[in-house]
């Protein structure tokens, strides 16, 4: 029997095996790759660059747990990482870049609060706002900013410390779900299971172009009816209300001139706006170029030919009414606040030293018709002996100097560069996104220069001498973002060209624009980005309308919450050494029902704030009706007898309760919030599964605690989220009651529960204690 088998580190069709025999490599010389070669390739990749799979949900034999993965081992910084267990996690590198741009971050947070964006179920501005809100909340939880008890009522005030989160990571699952529903993303081959492209670097580049253009177009579609200067968003002096945040930061104009060769007709096209610039890499130096720097094509040379790109093709000439050979010259006319350079093949085998400059000077001599008459690009580099030098290129001559073109005594121009006819821009490197190549799977990492001190530098120019101040100061540090693995880095590491990595995106910030990558620690409060109460009136998709309570809770009020789930992906199991079947990987579930009830009134007949069923946005393989109480008809708009809403509507309602400061009571809330893909401030959570638990002991089910402590029988036939929420509320009140007697008394009762559970094998309904 001959067949191929999947085996990481080996190319397809490189294996042969027979029944009862070992696997052997084929002798096809085109495909042979020895195990030593594989190990050599993998060992050449530093640990900080390697792709690390999240082990949450994967059974660990040593710890006998599927939730024992410690994210913080890979992140000693204060930054928040992004998990890679979602599809299309290659987007994490670009998402981190967008998050640390303060204008993008503040507008995304503002957009999530506005109804104009809520109407679009596939709004990426909304999803970015939700994701960024989670990252900031998680950061505040880690730093202990959300540790103060919010409950004012002394009868319900918690006794003991609020549980502080430790894992510095969030999962962008809701963003990815929305991203996967965009037809254009599938057409461009951006989805993980797409057959349109297999080149991972191409996916990253296309995603960068896609996300910029999609966010820009989305803003334009809603800008006519939206207040973009709403609370929480304060555009910089370089922005205008008619300009999208994306265009304000990344937008620049280019012009194209077509020259038809046979007829000599010149067609000057109207200028257009671009959001990123494709850089021409490995372009050979023209024969007219004079260079004393060897055969290596320097970065300024590559960039110059990208700013003035020449191409040749056949096109329709309107003057001659015929197709003719045409030469096109596309020229950059203006520079953005952040110049984003993208390219697919940046691998440089001919460069042994630094190739990417730390600073660029781009000088444009403008003609009366606002076209660029002359272009000079200077790049600042460090040699092996750490001596700074500049490489200057003007399209003809490439030379090395101790200063940039505008200040070099050895470089003169006509007119002089201090003339008003010259527009001179200084650009500082702030980000490099690399594609890391390995034998198993390629992935993207980003080097970001983070400023943790200043919220926004309006100008980095010294008003006394007009001398540009250093864009990289003591408050800025380079960090390497590799999904949830984050580590301090350096400029040399960010710009070095290694066999295992190649840059595919390089970003320079215009020094005078005041744009820097900033840390989310600068944000101490998210109150200005609260979801408004109007989301409670979002319509139902079924005949039954959602509940709109006449009275909503206030900050510090308690409310009991519970959710039901259905399965969209099955898990896998293994047999342990003692013969027990244990889940090896968790199945994946989505939320199908969410209920929230008042926590101050009667637990038997409480006021229901929310009880929505959620329309699934992916195929359901098991409704698990016995445990969820959900049937197929419940989630169908035509047959449901309940209020049925979209995932986005349910999320907005839940976020509204979070943002107004409600303290949630529930049992096993971690799963509910993780599935909803939301991060709750630590002081707004009272989880009875943790309150009724001895340290390092098993979790006790809601059904068992209700039977033992409350003498109530719940979940007899099927689960009901309203009933479970009421039971959690009663358990919380019982906890408070026992704790007020004394902690020793409470711990004695808790030990009795564990003792009883162990003797009865945690079986409910046993009338008498078993003999020891």
XYZ file of N, CA, C and O in Angstrom, residues 4 24 100 103 109 146 190 218 240 275 293 300 314 319 321 371 500 512 519 523 630-631 668 768:
96
model
N 0.479 8.938 0.527
C 1.148 10.062 1.191
C 0.542 10.260 2.565
O -0.630 9.976 2.789
N 9.325 5.664 5.373
C 10.609 5.933 4.736
C 10.485 7.123 3.802
O 9.424 7.388 3.243
N -1.941 50.303 18.178
C -1.000 51.225 18.808
C -0.940 52.583 18.122
O -0.200 53.456 18.584
N -4.785 57.518 16.936
C -5.942 58.036 16.197
C -6.858 56.906 15.727
O -8.085 57.016 15.791
N -12.749 52.906 18.940
C -13.493 52.872 20.202
C -14.732 53.750 20.123
O -15.783 53.424 20.689
N -8.880 47.763 38.112
C -10.292 47.398 38.284
C -10.478 46.499 39.503
O -11.235 45.535 39.473
N -7.909 35.845 1.342
C -7.428 36.244 2.668
C -7.814 35.271 3.762
O -7.328 35.395 4.888
N -15.784 52.257 4.524
C -16.852 52.165 5.526
C -17.108 53.522 6.162
O -18.255 53.910 6.390
N -9.291 66.181 9.321
C -10.485 66.975 9.104
C -11.688 66.075 9.221
O -11.594 64.862 9.066
N -3.222 54.527 -0.138
C -3.058 54.333 1.305
C -1.785 53.581 1.652
O -1.383 53.540 2.811
N 29.103 52.509 -4.337
C 28.749 51.686 -3.182
C 28.689 50.207 -3.517
O 28.188 49.420 -2.731
N 17.452 53.709 -0.388
C 17.059 54.941 -1.076
C 16.860 54.760 -2.577
O 15.970 55.377 -3.172
N 0.301 48.215 -23.296
C -0.554 48.692 -24.377
C -1.820 49.296 -23.780
O -2.410 48.740 -22.857
N -6.775 60.049 -28.521
C -6.482 60.988 -29.612
C -6.410 60.287 -30.965
O -6.897 60.805 -31.974
N -7.510 57.073 -31.372
C -8.547 56.051 -31.386
C -7.972 54.691 -31.790
O -8.499 53.998 -32.661
N 3.575 69.437 -9.832
C 4.202 68.139 -10.068
C 5.606 68.160 -9.461
O 6.145 69.216 -9.124
N 15.708 33.507 7.786
C 14.416 32.990 8.233
C 13.298 34.033 8.205
O 12.134 33.696 8.429
N 7.061 65.640 11.519
C 6.253 66.813 11.858
C 4.785 66.477 12.109
O 4.015 67.338 12.494
N 1.313 53.309 23.894
C 0.882 52.210 24.752
C -0.528 52.476 25.258
O -0.893 53.611 25.569
N -4.357 55.105 28.654
C -5.806 55.242 28.817
C -6.199 54.681 30.177
O -6.067 53.486 30.432
N -31.972 24.339 24.071
C -32.140 24.997 22.773
C -32.501 23.963 21.724
O -31.880 22.898 21.634
N -33.517 24.277 20.919
C -33.882 23.434 19.784
C -33.667 24.213 18.493
O -33.442 25.423 18.502
N -19.518 29.836 36.685
C -18.694 29.508 35.525
C -18.727 30.604 34.479
O -18.877 30.339 33.287
N -28.484 9.670 52.523
C -27.663 9.498 53.718
C -26.187 9.496 53.346
O -25.806 9.049 52.264
